[in-house]
mmCIF file of C-alpha atoms in Angstrom:
data_model
loop_
_atom_site.group_PDB
_atom_site.id
_atom_site.type_symbol
_atom_site.label_atom_id
_atom_site.label_comp_id
_atom_site.label_asym_id
_atom_site.label_seq_id
_atom_site.Cartn_x
_atom_site.Cartn_y
_atom_site.Cartn_z
ATOM 1 C CA MET A 1 67.453 92.589 120.416
ATOM 2 C CA ALA A 2 64.234 90.141 120.522
ATOM 3 C CA LYS A 3 65.169 86.706 119.077
ATOM 4 C CA ASN A 4 63.070 86.574 115.428
ATOM 5 C CA GLU A 5 62.048 82.743 114.874
ATOM 6 C CA SER A 6 61.004 83.648 111.404
ATOM 7 C CA VAL A 7 64.721 84.513 110.738
ATOM 8 C CA ASP A 8 65.636 81.345 112.645
ATOM 9 C CA PHE A 9 63.825 79.357 110.525
ATOM 10 C CA PHE A 10 65.121 80.708 107.493
ATOM 11 C CA LEU A 11 68.638 80.167 108.437
ATOM 12 C CA ARG A 12 68.261 76.805 109.368
ATOM 13 C CA PHE A 13 66.273 76.218 105.630
ATOM 14 C CA LEU A 14 69.269 77.896 104.110
ATOM 15 C CA ARG A 15 72.176 75.908 106.199
ATOM 16 C CA GLU A 16 70.699 72.468 105.143
ATOM 17 C CA ARG A 17 70.535 73.833 101.506
ATOM 18 C CA PHE A 18 74.026 74.689 101.711
ATOM 19 C CA GLN A 19 74.970 71.295 103.268
ATOM 20 C CA VAL A 20 73.101 69.414 100.610
ATOM 21 C CA PHE A 21 75.112 71.279 97.856
ATOM 22 C CA ARG A 22 78.282 70.719 99.829
ATOM 23 C CA GLU A 23 77.530 66.781 99.713
ATOM 24 C CA ALA A 24 76.534 66.965 96.339
ATOM 25 C CA LEU A 25 79.970 68.820 95.237
ATOM 26 C CA LYS A 26 81.664 65.845 97.222
ATOM 27 C CA ALA A 27 80.183 63.124 95.303
ATOM 28 C CA PHE A 28 80.759 64.591 92.285
ATOM 29 C CA LEU A 29 84.703 64.738 93.510
ATOM 30 C CA GLN A 30 84.362 60.923 93.787
ATOM 31 C CA THR A 31 83.552 60.541 90.164
ATOM 32 C CA VAL A 32 85.415 63.117 88.027
ATOM 33 C CA ALA A 33 88.484 60.850 87.544
ATOM 34 C CA LEU A 34 85.758 57.828 86.972
ATOM 35 C CA GLU A 35 85.522 56.950 83.417
ATOM 36 C CA ASP A 36 81.607 56.863 82.992
ATOM 37 C CA ARG A 37 80.657 59.818 81.316
ATOM 38 C CA ASN A 38 76.916 59.229 82.561
ATOM 39 C CA ASN A 39 77.825 58.931 86.207
ATOM 40 C CA LYS A 40 79.814 62.132 85.966
ATOM 41 C CA VAL A 41 77.205 63.850 84.251
ATOM 42 C CA ALA A 42 74.890 63.072 86.775
ATOM 43 C CA ALA A 43 76.685 63.826 89.474
ATOM 44 C CA ALA A 44 77.227 67.152 88.299
ATOM 45 C CA ARG A 45 73.573 67.919 87.426
ATOM 46 C CA LYS A 46 73.218 67.075 91.305
ATOM 47 C CA VAL A 47 75.680 69.936 92.063
ATOM 48 C CA LEU A 48 73.683 72.287 89.673
ATOM 49 C CA THR A 49 70.323 71.504 91.148
ATOM 50 C CA ALA A 50 71.537 72.017 94.621
ATOM 51 C CA LEU A 51 73.267 75.418 93.319
ATOM 52 C CA ASP A 52 69.866 76.004 92.100
ATOM 53 C CA ASP A 53 68.157 75.672 95.362
ATOM 54 C CA LEU A 54 70.331 77.619 97.158
ATOM 55 C CA LYS A 55 70.590 80.725 95.087
ATOM 56 C CA ARG A 56 66.790 80.617 94.948
ATOM 57 C CA ALA A 57 66.832 80.785 98.323
ATOM 58 C CA ILE A 58 68.919 84.359 98.679
ATOM 59 C CA ALA A 59 67.897 87.633 97.036
ATOM 60 C CA ALA A 60 70.590 88.602 94.170
ATOM 61 C CA THR A 61 72.019 91.075 96.347
ATOM 62 C CA ASP A 62 73.044 88.360 98.911
ATOM 63 C CA ARG A 63 74.342 85.605 97.024
ATOM 64 C CA PRO A 64 78.214 84.749 96.876
ATOM 65 C CA GLY A 65 79.914 85.507 94.090
ATOM 66 C CA TRP A 66 81.109 81.585 94.191
ATOM 67 C CA ILE A 67 77.744 80.417 93.232
ATOM 68 C CA GLY A 68 77.609 81.952 89.790
ATOM 69 C CA ALA A 69 81.427 81.152 89.341
ATOM 70 C CA LEU A 70 80.392 77.392 89.973
ATOM 71 C CA GLU A 71 77.073 77.349 88.248
ATOM 72 C CA ASP A 72 79.034 78.562 84.921
ATOM 73 C CA LYS A 73 81.676 76.152 84.995
ATOM 74 C CA PHE A 74 79.024 72.900 85.761
ATOM 75 C CA ASP A 75 76.407 74.097 83.349
ATOM 76 C CA TRP A 76 79.137 74.030 80.475
ATOM 77 C CA TYR A 77 80.633 70.697 82.391
ATOM 78 C CA THR A 78 77.553 68.795 81.955
ATOM 79 C CA GLN A 79 77.624 70.031 78.198
ATOM 80 C CA VAL A 80 81.276 69.419 77.071
ATOM 81 C CA VAL A 81 82.001 66.367 78.870
ATOM 82 C CA ALA A 82 79.370 64.203 77.051
ATOM 83 C CA GLN A 83 81.448 64.967 73.924
ATOM 84 C CA GLY A 84 84.930 63.737 75.360
ATOM 85 C CA GLN A 85 86.171 67.193 75.872
ATOM 86 C CA GLY A 86 89.838 65.685 77.638
ATOM 87 C CA ASP A 87 90.288 68.667 79.981
ATOM 88 C CA ALA A 88 86.826 69.603 80.843
ATOM 89 C CA GLY A 89 87.315 67.443 84.321
ATOM 90 C CA LEU A 90 90.359 69.510 84.940
ATOM 91 C CA GLN A 91 88.927 72.417 84.128
ATOM 92 C CA VAL A 92 86.111 72.096 86.406
ATOM 93 C CA LEU A 93 88.461 71.037 89.333
ATOM 94 C CA GLN A 94 89.969 74.203 88.863
ATOM 95 C CA CYS A 95 86.947 76.312 89.196
ATOM 96 C CA ILE A 96 86.248 74.273 92.420
ATOM 97 C CA ILE A 97 89.387 74.852 93.754
ATOM 98 C CA GLY A 98 89.209 78.345 93.459
ATOM 99 C CA ALA A 99 86.107 78.853 94.912
ATOM 100 C CA SER A 100 86.672 76.283 97.657
ATOM 101 C CA SER A 101 88.265 78.532 100.253
ATOM 102 C CA ASP A 102 85.352 80.841 99.842
ATOM 103 C CA ILE A 103 83.125 77.889 100.484
ATOM 104 C CA ASP A 104 84.469 77.036 103.416
ATOM 105 C CA ARG A 105 84.745 80.311 104.785
ATOM 106 C CA GLN A 106 80.810 81.042 104.037
ATOM 107 C CA LYS A 107 79.053 82.187 107.165
ATOM 108 C CA TRP A 108 75.065 82.438 106.400
ATOM 109 C CA HIS A 109 73.717 85.522 108.735
ATOM 110 C CA PHE A 110 71.804 88.567 107.993
ATOM 111 C CA THR A 111 72.381 91.384 110.034
ATOM 112 C CA ASP A 112 69.153 93.592 111.192
ATOM 113 C CA ALA A 113 68.819 97.090 109.554
ATOM 114 C CA THR A 114 69.507 99.027 112.381
ATOM 115 C CA GLU A 115 73.247 96.987 112.597
ATOM 116 C CA SER A 116 73.529 97.856 108.828
ATOM 117 C CA VAL A 117 73.277 101.527 109.222
ATOM 118 C CA ALA A 118 75.550 101.512 112.371
ATOM 119 C CA ILE A 119 78.725 103.671 112.760
ATOM 120 C CA ASP A 120 81.668 101.281 113.501
ATOM 121 C CA PHE A 121 84.344 103.220 114.869
ATOM 122 C CA THR A 122 86.882 100.515 115.683
ATOM 123 C CA ALA A 123 86.615 99.558 111.714
ATOM 124 C CA ILE A 124 87.271 102.988 110.606
ATOM 125 C CA TYR A 125 89.818 103.576 112.856
ATOM 126 C CA ASP A 126 91.698 100.350 112.119
ATOM 127 C CA GLU A 127 91.087 100.897 108.317
ATOM 128 C CA TYR A 128 93.159 104.558 108.416
ATOM 129 C CA TYR A 129 95.772 103.402 111.499
ATOM 130 C CA ARG A 130 96.907 100.139 109.689
ATOM 131 C CA SER A 131 97.737 101.763 106.417
ATOM 132 C CA SER A 132 99.738 104.471 108.107
ATOM 133 C CA ARG A 133 103.220 104.542 109.360
ATOM 134 C CA VAL A 134 102.045 105.024 112.658
ATOM 135 C CA PRO A 135 102.855 100.961 113.798
ATOM 136 C CA GLU A 136 106.501 101.352 112.153
ATOM 137 C CA LEU A 137 107.481 104.576 113.667
ATOM 138 C CA PHE A 138 106.222 103.928 116.838
ATOM 139 C CA ASP A 139 108.240 100.773 117.195
ATOM 140 C CA GLU A 140 111.466 102.790 115.613
ATOM 141 C CA LEU A 141 110.602 104.968 118.957
ATOM 142 C CA VAL A 142 110.677 101.977 121.261
ATOM 143 C CA THR A 143 114.075 100.926 119.761
ATOM 144 C CA GLN A 144 115.635 104.376 120.146
ATOM 145 C CA LEU A 145 114.974 104.636 123.529
ATOM 146 C CA GLU A 146 116.048 101.205 124.322
ATOM 147 C CA GLN A 147 119.450 102.063 122.958
ATOM 148 C CA ILE A 148 119.382 105.529 124.951
ATOM 149 C CA ILE A 149 118.867 103.158 128.127
ATOM 150 C CA ASP A 150 121.442 100.591 126.608
ATOM 151 C CA SER A 151 124.453 103.335 126.152
ATOM 152 C CA GLY A 152 124.948 103.701 129.519
ATOM 153 C CA GLU A 153 125.249 107.223 129.377
ATOM 154 C CA ILE A 154 122.167 108.201 131.692
ATOM 155 C CA ASP A 155 123.646 108.342 135.370
ATOM 156 C CA SER A 156 119.731 109.104 136.706
ATOM 157 C CA LEU A 157 117.780 106.088 138.002
ATOM 158 C CA GLN A 158 114.779 108.006 138.224
ATOM 159 C CA THR A 159 115.308 109.034 134.339
ATOM 160 C CA ILE A 160 116.059 105.382 133.368
ATOM 161 C CA LYS A 161 112.637 104.163 134.820
ATOM 162 C CA ALA A 162 110.783 107.078 133.258
ATOM 163 C CA LEU A 163 111.941 105.945 129.757
ATOM 164 C CA GLU A 164 111.180 102.128 130.777
ATOM 165 C CA LYS A 165 107.720 103.144 131.767
ATOM 166 C CA LEU A 166 107.218 105.002 128.191
ATOM 167 C CA ILE A 167 108.493 101.962 126.534
ATOM 168 C CA ALA A 168 106.255 99.455 128.377
ATOM 169 C CA THR A 169 103.400 102.133 127.550
ATOM 170 C CA ILE A 170 104.038 102.526 124.046
ATOM 171 C CA LYS A 171 104.222 98.688 123.972
ATOM 172 C CA LYS A 172 101.129 98.057 125.635
ATOM 173 C CA ASN A 173 99.421 100.727 123.624
ATOM 174 C CA SER A 174 100.458 101.552 120.376
ATOM 175 C CA ARG A 175 98.451 98.931 118.399
ATOM 176 C CA GLY A 176 95.307 98.798 120.722
ATOM 177 C CA ASP A 177 92.165 101.274 119.685
ATOM 178 C CA LEU A 178 91.884 104.916 118.849
ATOM 179 C CA PHE A 179 91.709 105.680 122.515
ATOM 180 C CA SER A 180 94.647 103.377 123.550
ATOM 181 C CA THR A 181 96.893 104.639 120.972
ATOM 182 C CA LYS A 182 96.186 108.107 121.122
ATOM 183 C CA GLY A 183 96.831 108.118 124.895
ATOM 184 C CA ALA A 184 100.033 106.207 124.372
ATOM 185 C CA TRP A 185 101.255 109.205 122.138
ATOM 186 C CA GLU A 186 100.038 111.732 124.232
ATOM 187 C CA PHE A 187 101.761 110.248 127.360
ATOM 188 C CA THR A 188 104.451 110.069 125.019
ATOM 189 C CA GLN A 189 104.362 113.922 123.936
ATOM 190 C CA LEU A 190 103.860 115.019 127.997
ATOM 191 C CA LEU A 191 106.812 113.259 128.972
ATOM 192 C CA PHE A 192 109.105 114.490 126.559
ATOM 193 C CA LYS A 193 108.061 118.005 126.495
ATOM 194 C CA ASN A 194 108.162 118.102 130.346
ATOM 195 C CA VAL A 195 111.181 116.085 131.639
ATOM 196 C CA ALA A 196 112.819 114.132 128.946
ATOM 197 C CA ILE A 197 114.037 116.202 125.919
ATOM 198 C CA ASP A 198 115.830 118.792 128.230
ATOM 199 C CA VAL A 199 117.522 115.708 130.373
ATOM 200 C CA LEU A 200 118.373 113.971 127.443
ATOM 201 C CA GLU A 201 119.766 116.965 125.517
ATOM 202 C CA SER A 202 122.139 117.670 128.438
ATOM 203 C CA VAL A 203 124.009 114.788 128.199
ATOM 204 C CA PRO A 204 126.879 114.988 125.408
ATOM 205 C CA GLY A 205 127.188 111.631 124.690
ATOM 206 C CA LEU A 206 123.149 111.209 123.652
ATOM 207 C CA LYS A 207 122.580 114.557 121.434
ATOM 208 C CA HIS A 208 123.007 112.294 118.245
ATOM 209 C CA PHE A 209 120.181 109.708 119.802
ATOM 210 C CA VAL A 210 118.050 113.201 120.745
ATOM 211 C CA LYS A 211 118.655 114.098 117.270
ATOM 212 C CA GLY A 212 117.206 110.775 115.734
ATOM 213 C CA LEU A 213 114.337 110.968 118.595
ATOM 214 C CA ARG A 214 113.242 114.288 117.409
ATOM 215 C CA LYS A 215 112.775 113.167 113.790
ATOM 216 C CA THR A 216 110.966 110.044 114.786
ATOM 217 C CA MET A 217 108.440 111.964 116.960
ATOM 218 C CA SER A 218 108.576 114.647 114.095
ATOM 219 C CA GLU A 219 107.360 111.892 111.658
ATOM 220 C CA LEU A 220 104.967 110.495 114.007
ATOM 221 C CA ASP A 221 103.032 113.745 114.610
ATOM 222 C CA LEU A 222 102.411 113.966 111.091
ATOM 223 C CA GLU A 223 101.051 110.543 110.798
ATOM 224 C CA MET A 224 98.996 110.817 113.635
ATOM 225 C CA SER A 225 97.863 114.089 112.384
ATOM 226 C CA GLN A 226 96.659 112.578 109.449
ATOM 227 C CA VAL A 227 95.209 109.186 110.484
ATOM 228 C CA HIS A 228 93.131 111.892 112.758
ATOM 229 C CA ASP A 229 92.253 113.985 109.957
ATOM 230 C CA GLN A 230 91.171 110.867 107.646
ATOM 231 C CA ILE A 231 89.038 109.365 110.576
ATOM 232 C CA ARG A 232 87.042 112.890 111.627
ATOM 233 C CA GLN A 233 86.442 113.135 107.957
ATOM 234 C CA ARG A 234 85.174 109.730 107.509
ATOM 235 C CA LEU A 235 83.108 109.728 110.734
ATOM 236 C CA THR A 236 81.852 113.517 110.251
ATOM 237 C CA GLU A 237 80.005 112.048 106.748
ATOM 238 C CA SER A 238 78.651 109.274 108.305
ATOM 239 C CA ALA A 239 77.190 110.988 111.581
ATOM 240 C CA LYS A 240 76.175 114.242 109.639
ATOM 241 C CA ALA A 241 77.791 116.282 112.043
ATOM 242 C CA ASP A 242 81.153 116.993 113.528
ATOM 243 C CA LEU A 243 83.249 115.482 116.394
ATOM 244 C CA PRO A 244 85.056 117.457 118.190
ATOM 245 C CA MET A 245 86.574 114.162 120.392
ATOM 246 C CA LEU A 246 88.782 113.770 117.353
ATOM 247 C CA ALA A 247 90.445 116.831 117.838
ATOM 248 C CA TYR A 248 94.166 116.744 117.112
ATOM 249 C CA HIS A 249 96.725 118.216 119.077
ATOM 250 C CA PRO A 250 100.217 118.995 117.384
ATOM 251 C CA LEU A 251 103.365 117.976 119.024
ATOM 252 C CA LEU A 252 105.049 121.474 120.496
ATOM 253 C CA LEU A 253 108.492 120.563 121.633
ATOM 254 C CA PRO A 254 111.298 123.004 123.415
ATOM 255 C CA ALA A 255 113.649 124.311 120.905
ATOM 256 C CA PRO A 256 117.024 122.295 120.395
ATOM 257 C CA LYS A 257 119.434 123.696 122.903
ATOM 258 C CA ASP A 258 121.862 123.701 119.795
ATOM 259 C CA ASP A 259 119.799 124.721 116.858
ATOM 260 C CA THR A 260 123.022 123.211 114.642
ATOM 261 C CA GLU A 261 122.140 119.826 116.082
ATOM 262 C CA SER A 262 118.519 119.916 115.090
ATOM 263 C CA ASP A 263 118.634 120.624 111.260
ATOM 264 C CA GLY A 264 116.001 122.369 111.881
ATOM 265 C CA ILE A 265 113.676 119.383 112.972
ATOM 266 C CA LEU A 266 110.836 120.839 115.590
ATOM 267 C CA ASN A 267 112.013 123.618 116.235
ATOM 268 C CA LYS A 268 108.605 124.805 116.677
#
């Protein structure tokens, strides 16, 4: 994108006004505990002037909320401090403290119009993924797989290596982007459908572990399906079109060898 000199000039101007405000606020903090009311009022008025200059440089829709909050409190302060209200200084300090983190984090930048309408796939995915149980269930699945390996019930070195590879893959990808997480889950399904479930269920000492695995994978399947549905609906609304790449394929494990052990879990 071509550099816009006018935007750069405006941002420099805005940041200068912001710095003037911060210096005025610092000067006020140095006088608020003093006895001279006239000095305190004068310092407060300088903060108000700096806030007004800053406010006038920004459209109302772009003004951060802390500007209005401080402006109201300082305007009130200049009126009551001269009257000797004892807690005026405390109240204005409380307002400053409440706004300080927002002031410290304030960044002045205004995105191009084309950026503001862009579809942010990562942000949408993160919103639904982080609020789901998917991370928790992946952690639970890893714990169960590690318990199976540590049990000593598996004689096959090839099976142990396959499970270790699966654990490493989940750990590396389950908290990544949509592609990584979906890939980790599809790899998990593929391994269990083609190899692991049959092998593990054939070991009598692992039946309890496998029952837990089936339950966790069933819950993961449901959560992943819901996350995909939410993302797909949101993106379809944003893009005004369906996105086939977000189609979700449900988990289909072979039925448990012993139905009495499965309690019906994933008996598909």
